[in-house]
mmCIF file with all atom_site columns, C-alpha atoms in Angstrom:
data_model
loop_
_atom_site.group_PDB
_atom_site.id
_atom_site.type_symbol
_atom_site.label_atom_id
_atom_site.label_alt_id
_atom_site.label_comp_id
_atom_site.label_asym_id
_atom_site.label_entity_id
_atom_site.label_seq_id
_atom_site.pdbx_PDB_ins_code
_atom_site.Cartn_x
_atom_site.Cartn_y
_atom_site.Cartn_z
_atom_site.occupancy
_atom_site.B_iso_or_equiv
_atom_site.pdbx_formal_charge
_atom_site.auth_seq_id
_atom_site.auth_comp_id
_atom_site.auth_asym_id
_atom_site.auth_atom_id
_atom_site.pdbx_PDB_model_num
ATOM 1   C CA . MET A 1 1   ? 0.176   -0.024 0.051   1.00 51.00 ? 1   MET A CA 1
ATOM 2   C CA . THR A 1 2   ? 2.782   2.331  0.800   1.00 53.00 ? 2   THR A CA 1
ATOM 3   C CA . LYS A 1 3   ? 4.318   1.573  -2.614  1.00 51.00 ? 3   LYS A CA 1
ATOM 4   C CA . SER A 1 4   ? 1.044   2.314  -4.155  1.00 55.00 ? 4   SER A CA 1
ATOM 5   C CA . MET A 1 5   ? 0.903   5.737  -2.391  1.00 50.00 ? 5   MET A CA 1
ATOM 6   C CA . ASP A 1 6   ? 4.563   6.420  -3.498  1.00 57.00 ? 6   ASP A CA 1
ATOM 7   C CA . THR A 1 7   ? 3.592   5.856  -7.122  1.00 60.00 ? 7   THR A CA 1
ATOM 8   C CA . ASN A 1 8   ? 0.440   8.256  -6.884  1.00 64.00 ? 8   ASN A CA 1
ATOM 9   C CA . THR A 1 9   ? 2.684   10.750 -5.053  1.00 62.00 ? 9   THR A CA 1
ATOM 10  C CA . VAL A 1 10  ? 5.217   10.732 -7.661  1.00 53.00 ? 10  VAL A CA 1
ATOM 11  C CA . GLU A 1 11  ? 2.709   10.693 -10.371 1.00 63.00 ? 11  GLU A CA 1
ATOM 12  C CA . ILE A 1 12  ? 0.902   13.799 -8.820  1.00 59.00 ? 12  ILE A CA 1
ATOM 13  C CA . PHE A 1 13  ? 4.316   15.468 -8.358  1.00 55.00 ? 13  PHE A CA 1
ATOM 14  C CA . LYS A 1 14  ? 4.898   14.952 -12.141 1.00 55.00 ? 14  LYS A CA 1
ATOM 15  C CA . MET A 1 15  ? 1.693   16.151 -13.263 1.00 68.00 ? 15  MET A CA 1
ATOM 16  C CA . GLU A 1 16  ? 1.880   19.331 -11.049 1.00 66.00 ? 16  GLU A CA 1
ATOM 17  C CA . HIS A 1 17  ? 5.510   19.996 -12.390 1.00 53.00 ? 17  HIS A CA 1
ATOM 18  C CA . LYS A 1 18  ? 4.161   19.577 -16.027 1.00 60.00 ? 18  LYS A CA 1
ATOM 19  C CA . LYS A 1 19  ? 1.504   22.148 -15.364 1.00 68.00 ? 19  LYS A CA 1
ATOM 20  C CA . SER A 1 20  ? 3.941   24.367 -13.685 1.00 62.00 ? 20  SER A CA 1
ATOM 21  C CA . LEU A 1 21  ? 6.187   24.118 -16.863 1.00 56.00 ? 21  LEU A CA 1
ATOM 22  C CA . GLU A 1 22  ? 3.440   24.749 -19.223 1.00 61.00 ? 22  GLU A CA 1
ATOM 23  C CA . MET A 1 23  ? 2.228   27.659 -17.416 1.00 67.00 ? 23  MET A CA 1
ATOM 24  C CA . LYS A 1 24  ? 5.875   29.102 -17.531 1.00 55.00 ? 24  LYS A CA 1
ATOM 25  C CA . ILE A 1 25  ? 6.315   28.265 -21.521 1.00 57.00 ? 25  ILE A CA 1
ATOM 26  C CA . SER A 1 26  ? 2.738   30.111 -21.873 1.00 58.00 ? 26  SER A CA 1
ATOM 27  C CA . GLN A 1 27  ? 3.743   33.164 -19.849 1.00 59.00 ? 27  GLN A CA 1
ATOM 28  C CA . LEU A 1 28  ? 7.238   33.272 -21.669 1.00 51.00 ? 28  LEU A CA 1
ATOM 29  C CA . ARG A 1 29  ? 5.608   32.816 -25.033 1.00 54.00 ? 29  ARG A CA 1
ATOM 30  C CA . ASP A 1 30  ? 3.000   35.856 -24.035 1.00 50.00 ? 30  ASP A CA 1
ATOM 31  C CA . THR A 1 31  ? 5.959   37.841 -22.889 1.00 51.00 ? 31  THR A CA 1
ATOM 32  C CA . ILE A 1 32  ? 7.774   37.285 -26.227 1.00 46.00 ? 32  ILE A CA 1
ATOM 33  C CA . LEU A 1 33  ? 4.757   38.125 -28.180 1.00 49.00 ? 33  LEU A CA 1
ATOM 34  C CA . GLU A 1 34  ? 4.191   41.196 -26.372 1.00 58.00 ? 34  GLU A CA 1
ATOM 35  C CA . ASP A 1 35  ? 7.789   42.301 -26.991 1.00 54.00 ? 35  ASP A CA 1
ATOM 36  C CA . ASP A 1 36  ? 7.251   41.653 -30.548 1.00 57.00 ? 36  ASP A CA 1
ATOM 37  C CA . ILE A 1 37  ? 4.171   43.532 -30.756 1.00 62.00 ? 37  ILE A CA 1
ATOM 38  C CA . ILE A 1 38  ? 5.901   46.525 -28.983 1.00 66.00 ? 38  ILE A CA 1
ATOM 39  C CA . LEU A 1 39  ? 8.715   46.348 -31.291 1.00 65.00 ? 39  LEU A CA 1
ATOM 40  C CA . GLU A 1 40  ? 6.441   46.273 -34.276 1.00 68.00 ? 40  GLU A CA 1
ATOM 41  C CA . ARG A 1 41  ? 4.717   49.488 -33.220 1.00 71.00 ? 41  ARG A CA 1
ATOM 42  C CA . GLU A 1 42  ? 7.924   51.334 -32.628 1.00 75.00 ? 42  GLU A CA 1
ATOM 43  C CA . MET A 1 43  ? 9.129   50.170 -35.868 1.00 66.00 ? 43  MET A CA 1
ATOM 44  C CA . ILE A 1 44  ? 6.053   51.281 -37.632 1.00 73.00 ? 44  ILE A CA 1
ATOM 45  C CA . LYS A 1 45  ? 5.917   54.670 -35.848 1.00 72.00 ? 45  LYS A CA 1
ATOM 46  C CA . MET A 1 46  ? 9.557   55.244 -36.858 1.00 71.00 ? 46  MET A CA 1
ATOM 47  C CA . PHE A 1 47  ? 9.118   54.472 -40.593 1.00 68.00 ? 47  PHE A CA 1
ATOM 48  C CA . ALA A 1 48  ? 5.964   56.278 -40.869 1.00 67.00 ? 48  ALA A CA 1
ATOM 49  C CA . GLU A 1 49  ? 7.517   59.378 -39.185 1.00 71.00 ? 49  GLU A CA 1
ATOM 50  C CA . SER A 1 50  ? 10.315  59.155 -41.711 1.00 66.00 ? 50  SER A CA 1
ATOM 51  C CA . LEU A 1 51  ? 7.957   59.028 -44.544 1.00 68.00 ? 51  LEU A CA 1
ATOM 52  C CA . VAL A 1 52  ? 6.015   62.207 -43.310 1.00 64.00 ? 52  VAL A CA 1
ATOM 53  C CA . ALA A 1 53  ? 9.477   64.097 -42.958 1.00 64.00 ? 53  ALA A CA 1
ATOM 54  C CA . HIS A 1 54  ? 10.270  63.116 -46.318 1.00 55.00 ? 54  HIS A CA 1
ATOM 55  C CA . GLY A 1 55  ? 6.826   64.460 -47.801 1.00 61.00 ? 55  GLY A CA 1
ATOM 56  C CA . LYS A 1 56  ? 5.226   61.009 -48.284 1.00 61.00 ? 56  LYS A CA 1
ATOM 57  C CA . PRO A 1 57  ? 2.765   60.607 -45.494 1.00 61.00 ? 57  PRO A CA 1
ATOM 58  C CA . LYS A 1 58  ? 0.617   57.549 -45.868 1.00 75.00 ? 58  LYS A CA 1
ATOM 59  C CA . SER A 1 59  ? -2.164  57.459 -43.194 1.00 86.00 ? 59  SER A CA 1
ATOM 60  C CA . LYS A 1 60  ? -4.809  58.142 -45.786 1.00 92.00 ? 60  LYS A CA 1
ATOM 61  C CA . ILE A 1 61  ? -3.453  55.269 -47.975 1.00 94.00 ? 61  ILE A CA 1
ATOM 62  C CA . ALA A 1 62  ? -3.384  52.982 -44.937 1.00 94.00 ? 62  ALA A CA 1
ATOM 63  C CA . GLN A 1 63  ? -7.093  53.733 -44.232 1.00 95.00 ? 63  GLN A CA 1
ATOM 64  C CA . ILE A 1 64  ? -8.100  53.236 -47.927 1.00 97.00 ? 64  ILE A CA 1
ATOM 65  C CA . SER A 1 65  ? -6.176  49.932 -48.091 1.00 97.00 ? 65  SER A CA 1
ATOM 66  C CA . ARG A 1 66  ? -7.996  48.669 -44.942 1.00 97.00 ? 66  ARG A CA 1
ATOM 67  C CA . ALA A 1 67  ? -11.344 49.739 -46.344 1.00 98.00 ? 67  ALA A CA 1
ATOM 68  C CA . LEU A 1 68  ? -10.820 48.171 -49.679 1.00 98.00 ? 68  LEU A CA 1
ATOM 69  C CA . GLY A 1 69  ? -9.541  45.084 -47.892 1.00 98.00 ? 69  GLY A CA 1
ATOM 70  C CA . GLU A 1 70  ? -12.935 44.875 -45.799 1.00 98.00 ? 70  GLU A CA 1
ATOM 71  C CA . LEU A 1 71  ? -14.951 45.420 -48.942 1.00 98.00 ? 71  LEU A CA 1
ATOM 72  C CA . LEU A 1 72  ? -13.157 42.620 -50.576 1.00 98.00 ? 72  LEU A CA 1
ATOM 73  C CA . GLY A 1 73  ? -14.012 40.225 -47.809 1.00 97.00 ? 73  GLY A CA 1
ATOM 74  C CA . LEU A 1 74  ? -10.749 39.934 -46.431 1.00 98.00 ? 74  LEU A CA 1
ATOM 75  C CA . ASN A 1 75  ? -10.458 38.879 -42.737 1.00 96.00 ? 75  ASN A CA 1
ATOM 76  C CA . VAL A 1 76  ? -9.943  41.338 -39.823 1.00 96.00 ? 76  VAL A CA 1
ATOM 77  C CA . ARG A 1 77  ? -6.754  40.218 -38.725 1.00 95.00 ? 77  ARG A CA 1
ATOM 78  C CA . TYR A 1 78  ? -5.355  40.562 -42.125 1.00 97.00 ? 78  TYR A CA 1
ATOM 79  C CA . CYS A 1 79  ? -6.887  43.833 -42.576 1.00 97.00 ? 79  CYS A CA 1
ATOM 80  C CA . ASN A 1 80  ? -5.516  45.122 -39.450 1.00 95.00 ? 80  ASN A CA 1
ATOM 81  C CA . ARG A 1 81  ? -1.868  43.829 -40.743 1.00 94.00 ? 81  ARG A CA 1
ATOM 82  C CA . LEU A 1 82  ? -2.529  45.410 -44.109 1.00 97.00 ? 82  LEU A CA 1
ATOM 83  C CA . GLU A 1 83  ? -3.504  48.846 -42.730 1.00 95.00 ? 83  GLU A CA 1
ATOM 84  C CA . GLU A 1 84  ? -0.203  48.838 -40.480 1.00 92.00 ? 84  GLU A CA 1
ATOM 85  C CA . ALA A 1 85  ? 1.759   47.473 -43.535 1.00 95.00 ? 85  ALA A CA 1
ATOM 86  C CA . ALA A 1 86  ? 0.468   50.428 -45.814 1.00 94.00 ? 86  ALA A CA 1
ATOM 87  C CA . LYS A 1 87  ? 1.702   52.970 -43.370 1.00 92.00 ? 87  LYS A CA 1
ATOM 88  C CA . ILE A 1 88  ? 5.337   51.857 -44.121 1.00 89.00 ? 88  ILE A CA 1
ATOM 89  C CA . TYR A 1 89  ? 5.466   50.095 -47.496 1.00 93.00 ? 89  TYR A CA 1
ATOM 90  C CA . ASP A 1 90  ? 7.023   53.198 -49.225 1.00 90.00 ? 90  ASP A CA 1
ATOM 91  C CA . ILE A 1 91  ? 9.979   53.555 -46.779 1.00 88.00 ? 91  ILE A CA 1
ATOM 92  C CA . GLY A 1 92  ? 12.461  52.946 -49.760 1.00 87.00 ? 92  GLY A CA 1
ATOM 93  C CA . ASN A 1 93  ? 11.585  56.776 -50.670 1.00 85.00 ? 93  ASN A CA 1
ATOM 94  C CA . VAL A 1 94  ? 13.403  58.175 -47.821 1.00 83.00 ? 94  VAL A CA 1
ATOM 95  C CA . MET A 1 95  ? 16.609  56.820 -49.606 1.00 82.00 ? 95  MET A CA 1
ATOM 96  C CA . ILE A 1 96  ? 15.774  58.766 -52.831 1.00 80.00 ? 96  ILE A CA 1
ATOM 97  C CA . CYS A 1 97  ? 16.907  62.521 -53.009 1.00 74.00 ? 97  CYS A CA 1
ATOM 98  C CA . LYS A 1 98  ? 14.111  64.850 -52.041 1.00 76.00 ? 98  LYS A CA 1
ATOM 99  C CA . GLU A 1 99  ? 15.007  67.119 -54.920 1.00 78.00 ? 99  GLU A CA 1
ATOM 100 C CA . ILE A 1 100 ? 14.088  64.433 -57.421 1.00 79.00 ? 100 ILE A CA 1
ATOM 101 C CA . TYR A 1 101 ? 10.474  64.385 -56.247 1.00 75.00 ? 101 TYR A CA 1
ATOM 102 C CA . ALA A 1 102 ? 10.335  68.347 -56.032 1.00 75.00 ? 102 ALA A CA 1
ATOM 103 C CA . LYS A 1 103 ? 10.960  68.641 -59.664 1.00 78.00 ? 103 LYS A CA 1
ATOM 104 C CA . GLU A 1 104 ? 8.156   70.092 -61.815 1.00 76.00 ? 104 GLU A CA 1
ATOM 105 C CA . GLU A 1 105 ? 9.386   69.096 -64.917 1.00 83.00 ? 105 GLU A CA 1
ATOM 106 C CA . LYS A 1 106 ? 9.538   65.593 -66.271 1.00 84.00 ? 106 LYS A CA 1
ATOM 107 C CA . LEU A 1 107 ? 12.119  63.360 -64.675 1.00 85.00 ? 107 LEU A CA 1
ATOM 108 C CA . SER A 1 108 ? 15.113  62.157 -67.098 1.00 87.00 ? 108 SER A CA 1
ATOM 109 C CA . PHE A 1 109 ? 15.520  58.519 -67.748 1.00 89.00 ? 109 PHE A CA 1
ATOM 110 C CA . GLU A 1 110 ? 18.343  58.377 -65.348 1.00 89.00 ? 110 GLU A CA 1
ATOM 111 C CA . GLU A 1 111 ? 16.129  60.065 -62.553 1.00 87.00 ? 111 GLU A CA 1
ATOM 112 C CA . PHE A 1 112 ? 13.399  57.785 -63.189 1.00 88.00 ? 112 PHE A CA 1
ATOM 113 C CA . LYS A 1 113 ? 15.816  54.785 -62.769 1.00 90.00 ? 113 LYS A CA 1
ATOM 114 C CA . VAL A 1 114 ? 16.682  56.098 -59.292 1.00 87.00 ? 114 VAL A CA 1
ATOM 115 C CA . VAL A 1 115 ? 13.146  56.390 -58.282 1.00 88.00 ? 115 VAL A CA 1
ATOM 116 C CA . LYS A 1 116 ? 12.259  53.095 -59.315 1.00 92.00 ? 116 LYS A CA 1
ATOM 117 C CA . ASN A 1 117 ? 14.977  51.710 -57.159 1.00 91.00 ? 117 ASN A CA 1
ATOM 118 C CA . HIS A 1 118 ? 12.838  52.814 -54.085 1.00 92.00 ? 118 HIS A CA 1
ATOM 119 C CA . THR A 1 119 ? 10.686  49.379 -54.509 1.00 95.00 ? 119 THR A CA 1
ATOM 120 C CA . VAL A 1 120 ? 13.796  47.267 -54.001 1.00 94.00 ? 120 VAL A CA 1
ATOM 121 C CA . ILE A 1 121 ? 15.375  49.338 -51.270 1.00 91.00 ? 121 ILE A CA 1
ATOM 122 C CA . GLY A 1 122 ? 12.291  49.426 -49.330 1.00 91.00 ? 122 GLY A CA 1
ATOM 123 C CA . HIS A 1 123 ? 11.839  45.649 -49.761 1.00 94.00 ? 123 HIS A CA 1
ATOM 124 C CA . PHE A 1 124 ? 15.248  44.854 -48.194 1.00 90.00 ? 124 PHE A CA 1
ATOM 125 C CA . ILE A 1 125 ? 15.008  47.531 -45.436 1.00 89.00 ? 125 ILE A CA 1
ATOM 126 C CA . LEU A 1 126 ? 11.584  46.096 -44.335 1.00 91.00 ? 126 LEU A CA 1
ATOM 127 C CA . LYS A 1 127 ? 12.377  42.341 -44.758 1.00 91.00 ? 127 LYS A CA 1
ATOM 128 C CA . ALA A 1 128 ? 15.541  42.854 -42.716 1.00 87.00 ? 128 ALA A CA 1
ATOM 129 C CA . GLN A 1 129 ? 13.290  43.568 -39.454 1.00 85.00 ? 129 GLN A CA 1
ATOM 130 C CA . GLY A 1 130 ? 11.797  39.979 -39.579 1.00 86.00 ? 130 GLY A CA 1
ATOM 131 C CA . LEU A 1 131 ? 8.418   40.904 -38.200 1.00 86.00 ? 131 LEU A CA 1
ATOM 132 C CA . PRO A 1 132 ? 5.023   40.012 -39.494 1.00 89.00 ? 132 PRO A CA 1
ATOM 133 C CA . ILE A 1 133 ? 3.860   43.403 -40.425 1.00 91.00 ? 133 ILE A CA 1
ATOM 134 C CA . THR A 1 134 ? 7.441   44.419 -41.864 1.00 92.00 ? 134 THR A CA 1
ATOM 135 C CA . ASP A 1 135 ? 7.344   41.179 -43.979 1.00 95.00 ? 135 ASP A CA 1
ATOM 136 C CA . LEU A 1 136 ? 3.916   42.037 -45.466 1.00 97.00 ? 136 LEU A CA 1
ATOM 137 C CA . ALA A 1 137 ? 5.121   45.674 -45.817 1.00 96.00 ? 137 ALA A CA 1
ATOM 138 C CA . SER A 1 138 ? 8.107   44.264 -47.877 1.00 96.00 ? 138 SER A CA 1
ATOM 139 C CA . VAL A 1 139 ? 6.185   42.427 -50.183 1.00 98.00 ? 139 VAL A CA 1
ATOM 140 C CA . ILE A 1 140 ? 3.960   45.531 -50.911 1.00 98.00 ? 140 ILE A CA 1
ATOM 141 C CA . SER A 1 141 ? 7.043   47.708 -51.215 1.00 96.00 ? 141 SER A CA 1
ATOM 142 C CA . LEU A 1 142 ? 8.480   45.263 -54.161 1.00 97.00 ? 142 LEU A CA 1
ATOM 143 C CA . GLU A 1 143 ? 5.118   44.883 -55.900 1.00 98.00 ? 143 GLU A CA 1
ATOM 144 C CA . HIS A 1 144 ? 2.967   48.017 -55.657 1.00 98.00 ? 144 HIS A CA 1
ATOM 145 C CA . HIS A 1 145 ? 4.338   49.271 -58.963 1.00 97.00 ? 145 HIS A CA 1
ATOM 146 C CA . GLU A 1 146 ? 3.878   46.172 -60.640 1.00 98.00 ? 146 GLU A CA 1
ATOM 147 C CA . TRP A 1 147 ? 0.858   46.207 -63.315 1.00 98.00 ? 147 TRP A CA 1
ATOM 148 C CA . TRP A 1 148 ? -1.809  43.639 -63.769 1.00 98.00 ? 148 TRP A CA 1
ATOM 149 C CA . ASP A 1 149 ? -0.982  43.181 -67.630 1.00 98.00 ? 149 ASP A CA 1
ATOM 150 C CA . GLY A 1 150 ? 2.944   42.818 -66.625 1.00 98.00 ? 150 GLY A CA 1
ATOM 151 C CA . GLY A 1 151 ? 3.953   46.440 -67.557 1.00 98.00 ? 151 GLY A CA 1
ATOM 152 C CA . GLY A 1 152 ? 5.138   47.675 -64.336 1.00 97.00 ? 152 GLY A CA 1
ATOM 153 C CA . TYR A 1 153 ? 8.403   47.257 -62.346 1.00 96.00 ? 153 TYR A CA 1
ATOM 154 C CA . PRO A 1 154 ? 10.727  46.144 -60.862 1.00 96.00 ? 154 PRO A CA 1
ATOM 155 C CA . SER A 1 155 ? 10.118  42.227 -62.028 1.00 96.00 ? 155 SER A CA 1
ATOM 156 C CA . GLN A 1 156 ? 7.273   42.849 -64.531 1.00 97.00 ? 156 GLN A CA 1
ATOM 157 C CA . LYS A 1 157 ? 4.904   40.416 -62.554 1.00 98.00 ? 157 LYS A CA 1
ATOM 158 C CA . LYS A 1 158 ? 1.282   40.173 -63.711 1.00 97.00 ? 158 LYS A CA 1
ATOM 159 C CA . SER A 1 159 ? -2.016  39.093 -62.794 1.00 98.00 ? 159 SER A CA 1
ATOM 160 C CA . TYR A 1 160 ? -2.503  36.967 -59.759 1.00 96.00 ? 160 TYR A CA 1
ATOM 161 C CA . ASP A 1 161 ? 1.440   36.657 -59.379 1.00 98.00 ? 161 ASP A CA 1
ATOM 162 C CA . ILE A 1 162 ? 1.207   40.031 -57.968 1.00 98.00 ? 162 ILE A CA 1
ATOM 163 C CA . SER A 1 163 ? -0.071  39.750 -54.091 1.00 98.00 ? 163 SER A CA 1
ATOM 164 C CA . ILE A 1 164 ? -3.787  40.888 -53.175 1.00 98.00 ? 164 ILE A CA 1
ATOM 165 C CA . ALA A 1 165 ? -2.090  43.307 -50.623 1.00 98.00 ? 165 ALA A CA 1
ATOM 166 C CA . SER A 1 166 ? 0.106   44.816 -53.212 1.00 98.00 ? 166 SER A CA 1
ATOM 167 C CA . GLY A 1 167 ? -2.828  45.185 -55.739 1.00 98.00 ? 167 GLY A CA 1
ATOM 168 C CA . ILE A 1 168 ? -4.938  46.900 -53.057 1.00 98.00 ? 168 ILE A CA 1
ATOM 169 C CA . VAL A 1 169 ? -2.228  49.328 -51.992 1.00 98.00 ? 169 VAL A CA 1
ATOM 170 C CA . ALA A 1 170 ? -1.494  50.083 -55.704 1.00 98.00 ? 170 ALA A CA 1
ATOM 171 C CA . VAL A 1 171 ? -5.159  51.582 -55.857 1.00 98.00 ? 171 VAL A CA 1
ATOM 172 C CA . ALA A 1 172 ? -4.951  53.249 -52.701 1.00 97.00 ? 172 ALA A CA 1
ATOM 173 C CA . ASP A 1 173 ? -1.644  54.696 -53.333 1.00 95.00 ? 173 ASP A CA 1
ATOM 174 C CA . THR A 1 174 ? -2.729  56.183 -56.658 1.00 97.00 ? 174 THR A CA 1
ATOM 175 C CA . VAL A 1 175 ? -5.948  57.567 -54.974 1.00 97.00 ? 175 VAL A CA 1
ATOM 176 C CA . GLY A 1 176 ? -3.709  59.370 -52.505 1.00 93.00 ? 176 GLY A CA 1
ATOM 177 C CA . ALA A 1 177 ? -1.117  60.604 -54.694 1.00 92.00 ? 177 ALA A CA 1
ATOM 178 C CA . LEU A 1 178 ? -3.592  62.104 -57.397 1.00 95.00 ? 178 LEU A CA 1
ATOM 179 C CA . PHE A 1 179 ? -5.775  63.714 -54.611 1.00 93.00 ? 179 PHE A CA 1
ATOM 180 C CA . ARG A 1 180 ? -2.568  65.562 -53.515 1.00 88.00 ? 180 ARG A CA 1
ATOM 181 C CA . LYS A 1 181 ? -0.962  68.633 -55.017 1.00 85.00 ? 181 LYS A CA 1
ATOM 182 C CA . ARG A 1 182 ? 2.426   67.789 -56.277 1.00 81.00 ? 182 ARG A CA 1
ATOM 183 C CA . PRO A 1 183 ? 5.204   69.874 -58.131 1.00 78.00 ? 183 PRO A CA 1
ATOM 184 C CA . GLY A 1 184 ? 4.074   70.644 -61.490 1.00 78.00 ? 184 GLY A CA 1
ATOM 185 C CA . ARG A 1 185 ? 0.513   69.144 -60.994 1.00 85.00 ? 185 ARG A CA 1
ATOM 186 C CA . GLU A 1 186 ? -2.764  70.246 -59.336 1.00 91.00 ? 186 GLU A CA 1
ATOM 187 C CA . ALA A 1 187 ? -4.853  67.939 -57.037 1.00 92.00 ? 187 ALA A CA 1
ATOM 188 C CA . TRP A 1 188 ? -7.431  66.027 -59.077 1.00 96.00 ? 188 TRP A CA 1
ATOM 189 C CA . GLU A 1 189 ? -10.731 65.790 -58.050 1.00 96.00 ? 189 GLU A CA 1
ATOM 190 C CA . TYR A 1 190 ? -12.130 62.608 -56.544 1.00 96.00 ? 190 TYR A CA 1
ATOM 191 C CA . LYS A 1 191 ? -14.569 61.816 -59.336 1.00 96.00 ? 191 LYS A CA 1
ATOM 192 C CA . LYS A 1 192 ? -11.728 62.103 -61.962 1.00 97.00 ? 192 LYS A CA 1
ATOM 193 C CA . ILE A 1 193 ? -9.540  59.731 -59.907 1.00 97.00 ? 193 ILE A CA 1
ATOM 194 C CA . VAL A 1 194 ? -12.168 57.041 -59.654 1.00 98.00 ? 194 VAL A CA 1
ATOM 195 C CA . GLU A 1 195 ? -12.872 57.536 -63.538 1.00 98.00 ? 195 GLU A CA 1
ATOM 196 C CA . TYR A 1 196 ? -9.023  57.212 -64.181 1.00 98.00 ? 196 TYR A CA 1
ATOM 197 C CA . ILE A 1 197 ? -8.424  54.136 -62.136 1.00 98.00 ? 197 ILE A CA 1
ATOM 198 C CA . ARG A 1 198 ? -11.573 52.514 -63.643 1.00 98.00 ? 198 ARG A CA 1
ATOM 199 C CA . SER A 1 199 ? -10.089 52.930 -67.095 1.00 98.00 ? 199 SER A CA 1
ATOM 200 C CA . ARG A 1 200 ? -6.722  51.292 -65.822 1.00 98.00 ? 200 ARG A CA 1
ATOM 201 C CA . SER A 1 201 ? -8.676  48.221 -64.476 1.00 98.00 ? 201 SER A CA 1
ATOM 202 C CA . GLY A 1 202 ? -7.182  45.195 -66.110 1.00 98.00 ? 202 GLY A CA 1
ATOM 203 C CA . ILE A 1 203 ? -4.036  46.988 -67.459 1.00 98.00 ? 203 ILE A CA 1
ATOM 204 C CA . GLN A 1 204 ? -2.344  48.781 -64.341 1.00 98.00 ? 204 GLN A CA 1
ATOM 205 C CA . PHE A 1 205 ? -4.755  47.505 -61.534 1.00 99.00 ? 205 PHE A CA 1
ATOM 206 C CA . ASN A 1 206 ? -6.467  44.424 -60.210 1.00 99.00 ? 206 ASN A CA 1
ATOM 207 C CA . PRO A 1 207 ? -9.886  44.494 -61.583 1.00 98.00 ? 207 PRO A CA 1
ATOM 208 C CA . LYS A 1 208 ? -11.463 42.927 -58.301 1.00 98.00 ? 208 LYS A CA 1
ATOM 209 C CA . VAL A 1 209 ? -9.845  45.835 -56.377 1.00 98.00 ? 209 VAL A CA 1
ATOM 210 C CA . VAL A 1 210 ? -11.091 48.573 -58.796 1.00 98.00 ? 210 VAL A CA 1
ATOM 211 C CA . ASP A 1 211 ? -14.591 47.155 -58.526 1.00 98.00 ? 211 ASP A CA 1
ATOM 212 C CA . ALA A 1 212 ? -14.457 47.367 -54.856 1.00 98.00 ? 212 ALA A CA 1
ATOM 213 C CA . LEU A 1 213 ? -13.459 50.972 -55.187 1.00 98.00 ? 213 LEU A CA 1
ATOM 214 C CA . VAL A 1 214 ? -15.949 51.991 -57.983 1.00 97.00 ? 214 VAL A CA 1
ATOM 215 C CA . SER A 1 215 ? -19.049 50.200 -56.496 1.00 97.00 ? 215 SER A CA 1
ATOM 216 C CA . ASN A 1 216 ? -17.953 51.770 -53.080 1.00 97.00 ? 216 ASN A CA 1
ATOM 217 C CA . LYS A 1 217 ? -16.770 55.052 -53.746 1.00 94.00 ? 217 LYS A CA 1
ATOM 218 C CA . GLU A 1 218 ? -18.725 56.958 -51.398 1.00 96.00 ? 218 GLU A CA 1
ATOM 219 C CA . ILE A 1 219 ? -16.945 55.071 -48.438 1.00 96.00 ? 219 ILE A CA 1
ATOM 220 C CA . ILE A 1 220 ? -13.526 55.791 -49.876 1.00 96.00 ? 220 ILE A CA 1
ATOM 221 C CA . SER A 1 221 ? -14.514 59.462 -50.443 1.00 95.00 ? 221 SER A CA 1
ATOM 222 C CA . LYS A 1 222 ? -15.343 59.851 -46.831 1.00 95.00 ? 222 LYS A CA 1
ATOM 223 C CA . ILE A 1 223 ? -11.827 58.667 -45.745 1.00 94.00 ? 223 ILE A CA 1
ATOM 224 C CA . LEU A 1 224 ? -10.173 60.823 -48.324 1.00 91.00 ? 224 LEU A CA 1
ATOM 225 C CA . HIS A 1 225 ? -11.941 64.055 -47.411 1.00 89.00 ? 225 HIS A CA 1
ATOM 226 C CA . ALA A 1 226 ? -11.897 63.548 -43.660 1.00 88.00 ? 226 ALA A CA 1
ATOM 227 C CA . LYS A 1 227 ? -9.422  65.463 -41.655 1.00 78.00 ? 227 LYS A CA 1
ATOM 228 C CA . ILE A 1 228 ? -6.655  63.591 -39.982 1.00 63.00 ? 228 ILE A CA 1
#
């Protein structure tokens, strides 16, 4: 009977020890996850502030990207990540001379080559961070100037070889860019922007994303015209 009690005591001890270990592992996992979330937030904040300082704010583009993602039926978690990634995907631009973007006349061939490099530069900067949102942002950085028909850059990807995130941000980026006054160009009216994007469906832009914009243009308009 003593032997049976000893065996039971050992088993109980093992079970309690296992529970204790599992709890510690769970707490450690939560701590690591919390640290990653804090690091991600700080990274996004730093990159977003760099873009604002470089004259490339992305908050509206991020909001439009999220709205388009939701309209396309993407899940909430993905839309959350998409919105954060859309704040920083263009980080490669901070490595491009401001004077090039400030030019009113058409860029030279060499200047345009320099500008196009921002996609690859941004990709490597973001990929090097090794975090879930920066990983998604690195893909968007590389692909947001690819065209649906293969006529974009840097890799001439086309159709569904371009990620849905990049397809969404490409449309949101164009909306945001055309709505803002730029050197040598006045801001466009929203109606004109929508018509332009519709005309580029299946050429430059993912047709599904264009349909989501055109069918819900009032929703996107509210985001675009809202004060930050």
